[in-house]
Structures are given as C-alpha cells and as structure tokens.
C-alpha positions as a printed Julia matrix, in Angstrom:
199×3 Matrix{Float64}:
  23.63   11.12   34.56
  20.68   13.3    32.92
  22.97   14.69   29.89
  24.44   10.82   29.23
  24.14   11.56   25.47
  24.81    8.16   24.2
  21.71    6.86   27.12
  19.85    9.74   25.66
  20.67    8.61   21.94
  19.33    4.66   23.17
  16.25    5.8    24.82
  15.81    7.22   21.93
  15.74    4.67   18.93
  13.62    2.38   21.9
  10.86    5.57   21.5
  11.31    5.73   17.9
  11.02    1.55   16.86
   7.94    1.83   19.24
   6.79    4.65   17.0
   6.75    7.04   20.17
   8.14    9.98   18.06
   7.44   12.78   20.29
   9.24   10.97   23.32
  11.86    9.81   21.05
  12.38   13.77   19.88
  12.63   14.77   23.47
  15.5    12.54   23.63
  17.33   12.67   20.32
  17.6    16.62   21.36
  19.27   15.87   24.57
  21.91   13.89   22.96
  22.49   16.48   19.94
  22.72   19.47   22.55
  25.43   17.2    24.21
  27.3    15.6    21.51
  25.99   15.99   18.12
  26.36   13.13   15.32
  25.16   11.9    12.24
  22.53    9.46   13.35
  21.78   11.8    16.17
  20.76   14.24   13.68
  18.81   12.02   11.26
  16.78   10.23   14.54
  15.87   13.75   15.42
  14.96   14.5    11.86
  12.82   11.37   11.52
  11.23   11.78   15.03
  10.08   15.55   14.93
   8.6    15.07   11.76
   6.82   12.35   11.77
   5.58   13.43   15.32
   4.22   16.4    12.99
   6.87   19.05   14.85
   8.18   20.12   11.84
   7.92   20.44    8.34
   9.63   18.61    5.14
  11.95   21.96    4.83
  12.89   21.54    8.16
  13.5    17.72    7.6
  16.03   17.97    5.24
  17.77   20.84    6.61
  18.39   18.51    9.7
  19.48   15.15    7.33
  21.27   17.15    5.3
  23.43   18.04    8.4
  23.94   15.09    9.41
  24.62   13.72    5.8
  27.34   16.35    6.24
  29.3    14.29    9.18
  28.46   11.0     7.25
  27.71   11.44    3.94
  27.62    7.56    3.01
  25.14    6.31    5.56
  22.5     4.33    3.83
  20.22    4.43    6.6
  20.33    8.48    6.82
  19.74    8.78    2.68
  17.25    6.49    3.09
  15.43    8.06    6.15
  15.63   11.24    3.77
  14.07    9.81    1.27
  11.06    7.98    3.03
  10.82   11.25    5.18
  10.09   13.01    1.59
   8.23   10.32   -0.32
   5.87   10.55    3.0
   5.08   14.32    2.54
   4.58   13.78   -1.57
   8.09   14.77   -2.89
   8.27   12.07   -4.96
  11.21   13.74   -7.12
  13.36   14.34   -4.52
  12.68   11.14   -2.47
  13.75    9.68   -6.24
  16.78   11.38   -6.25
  18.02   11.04   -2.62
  17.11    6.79   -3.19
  18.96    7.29   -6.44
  22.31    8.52   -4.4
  21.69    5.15   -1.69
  22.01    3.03   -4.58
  24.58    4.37   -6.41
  26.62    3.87   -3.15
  24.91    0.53   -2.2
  24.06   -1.48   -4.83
  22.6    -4.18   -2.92
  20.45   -2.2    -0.98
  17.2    -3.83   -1.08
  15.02   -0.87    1.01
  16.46    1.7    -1.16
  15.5    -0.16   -4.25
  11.94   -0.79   -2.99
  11.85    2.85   -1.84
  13.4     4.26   -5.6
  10.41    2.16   -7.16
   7.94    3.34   -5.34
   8.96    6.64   -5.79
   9.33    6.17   -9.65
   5.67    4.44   -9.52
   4.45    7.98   -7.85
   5.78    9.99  -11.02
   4.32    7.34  -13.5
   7.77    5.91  -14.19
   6.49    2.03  -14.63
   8.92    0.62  -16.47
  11.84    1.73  -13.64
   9.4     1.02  -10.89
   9.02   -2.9   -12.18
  12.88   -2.84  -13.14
  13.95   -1.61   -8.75
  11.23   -3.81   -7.07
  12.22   -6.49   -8.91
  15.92   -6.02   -7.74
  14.5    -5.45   -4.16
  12.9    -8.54   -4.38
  15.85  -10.59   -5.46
  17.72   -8.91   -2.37
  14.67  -10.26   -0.32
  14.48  -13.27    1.41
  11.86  -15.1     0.69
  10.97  -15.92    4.29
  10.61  -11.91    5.16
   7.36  -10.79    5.57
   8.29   -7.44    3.42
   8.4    -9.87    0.21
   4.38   -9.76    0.4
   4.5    -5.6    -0.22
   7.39   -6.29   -3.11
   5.09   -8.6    -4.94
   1.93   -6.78   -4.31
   4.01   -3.17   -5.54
   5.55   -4.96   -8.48
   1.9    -6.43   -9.52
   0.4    -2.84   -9.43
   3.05   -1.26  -11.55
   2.72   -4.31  -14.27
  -0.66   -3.8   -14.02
  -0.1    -0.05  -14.85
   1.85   -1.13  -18.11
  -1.1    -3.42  -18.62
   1.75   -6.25  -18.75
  -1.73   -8.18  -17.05
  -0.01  -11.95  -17.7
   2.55  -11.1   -15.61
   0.96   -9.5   -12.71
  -1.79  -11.82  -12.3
   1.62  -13.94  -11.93
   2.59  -12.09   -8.84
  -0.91  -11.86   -7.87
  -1.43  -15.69   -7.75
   2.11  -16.03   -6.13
   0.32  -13.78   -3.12
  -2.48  -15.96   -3.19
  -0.42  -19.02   -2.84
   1.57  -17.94   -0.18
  -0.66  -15.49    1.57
  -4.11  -17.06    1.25
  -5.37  -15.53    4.31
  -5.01  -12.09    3.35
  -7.54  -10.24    1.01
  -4.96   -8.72   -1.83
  -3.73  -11.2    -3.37
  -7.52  -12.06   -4.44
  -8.8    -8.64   -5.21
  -5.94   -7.57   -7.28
  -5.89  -10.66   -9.53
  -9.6    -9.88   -9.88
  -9.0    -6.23  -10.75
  -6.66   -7.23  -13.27
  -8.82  -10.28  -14.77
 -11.87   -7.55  -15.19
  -9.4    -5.2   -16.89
  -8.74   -8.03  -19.73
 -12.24   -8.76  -20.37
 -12.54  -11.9   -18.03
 -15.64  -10.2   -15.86
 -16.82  -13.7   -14.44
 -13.66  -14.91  -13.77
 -12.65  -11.69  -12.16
C-alpha cells in the first residue's frame, strides 16, 4: 500500500537515525500529504533542512505547524531549537530551549542545548548553571556525559573559573584517557594561568 502513511512515517525516522535526510524527506512528505501530524511535520522539518532543501525560515514555518497540533512535544521544541542553533540563531534556539524547559524540567537535552546556546551569546554564567543540570540528568554511563563535561569546562574556562575546569578536564582524562581533549584542554587552561611547562 504505496500511500500507507504511518509505513511512510517509519521508513522515515529509519532514513533519518541513519542520517539519510533526503530519503527520509521523500518519505516524511508521503505521510504528511496522506495524514498530516505533529511529528510528521517536525521529521519533515528536520529532514529537508538538514538535507540542505530548505532554509531556517522555512524550518520553522514547518515546526511551528506542527507545534500547532502538539504544542507540548519536547522532542519537536527541541528539534526547533537544534534546527536553529545549527544555522547560527543562537537567540531563538535560546528561546525555543527556554519554552522545553519551562514545560520539562528534567529535560536533560534541552538543558545541554539552552547552554550551549547561552555559551554562543557569551552568557557563561547560565551556560555553566544548564550543563551542569544536564549533567546531573545524565547518567554517568552515557557516552553524551563526555560532551557535558568537555562544554561545561570551556564555559568555566571562559569565566576564567580555571580551578574548576581543569576539574572537569582531569575528570575527562580519568575516564576518557584515550581521547585527545581531555589533555589539550587542561593544557590550554594550565598555559592560561601561567603554568607554561606544566601545560
């Protein structure tokens, strides 16, 4: 059945979690011609641009349609927001994380998202503050806790609070001592407070 829309819909989050966006596109707009949703919308959103099909503009037009249907999905306000913070509109990637977490506190992507996007507009203090609520929401056996750390070093580093990201830094080191980071921020920071051999 060539117009199944829910088969359509399933083909297409397969394409998209194998980052196939154009084939994932090709089926999210089957499905929406037959039966339009909310996460119908947003997957087509997501897929045509980052398949480079459309624009930002574009983008939120579509997610804000589909926000319309469902206006408390955390996924869709997040895929918003990462769809923005990814084309440099840090504000409003800020703002649409800002609504996730109002309505889900304990949403730990939205709160890594929200300080990243505070870290882009130079907002340190509130970057530190959400990544370190994201990484209390994190299990500690995740994978993702490596980019939390690494993020929340960086933005200490920024407010040259250096004793406390050469904290995180060593914690990447410990845990991750196969992979470069860990070692070349704790350096970066070291030869910022004066300790050039060290470093």
């Amino acid at each position: 059945n060539v117009g199944d829309a829910a088969a359509n819909e399933g083909l297409g989050w397969i394409a998209f979690d194998k980052e196939n966006f154009q084939r994932a596109a090709e089926f999210f707009e089957l499905a929406v011609a037959e039966a339009p949703t909310a996460f119908r919308l947003a997957g087509l959103a997501g897929s045509l641009f980052r398949a480079g099909e459309i624009g930002i503009t574009a983008a939120n037009e579509l997610h804000n349609s589909a926000l319309s249907l469902d206006p408390e999905s955390s996924w869709i306000l997040r895929e918003k927001a990462w769809n923005n913070y990814d084309a440099g509109n840090f504000l409003t990637a800020k703002n649409v994380f800002e609504e996730a977490v109002q309505l889900w506190p304990e949403d730990e992507n939205a709160h890594a998202g929200l300080s990243y996007s505070y870290y882009q507009i130079e907002d340190y203090e509130l970057a530190v503050d959400h990544i370190g609520k994201a990484i209390a929401l994190a299990s500690e056996e995740d994978p993702i806790i490596f980019s939390h750390k690494e993020h929340r070093a960086f933005a200490l580093w920024s407010l040259a609070r250096y004793r406390q990201a050469i904290k995180d830094a060593e914690y990447l080191i410990d845990k991750f001592p196969d992979n470069s980071n860990g070692y070349v921020i704790k350096a970066r920071i070291l030869h910022d407070m004066g300790a050039t051999n060290e470093a």
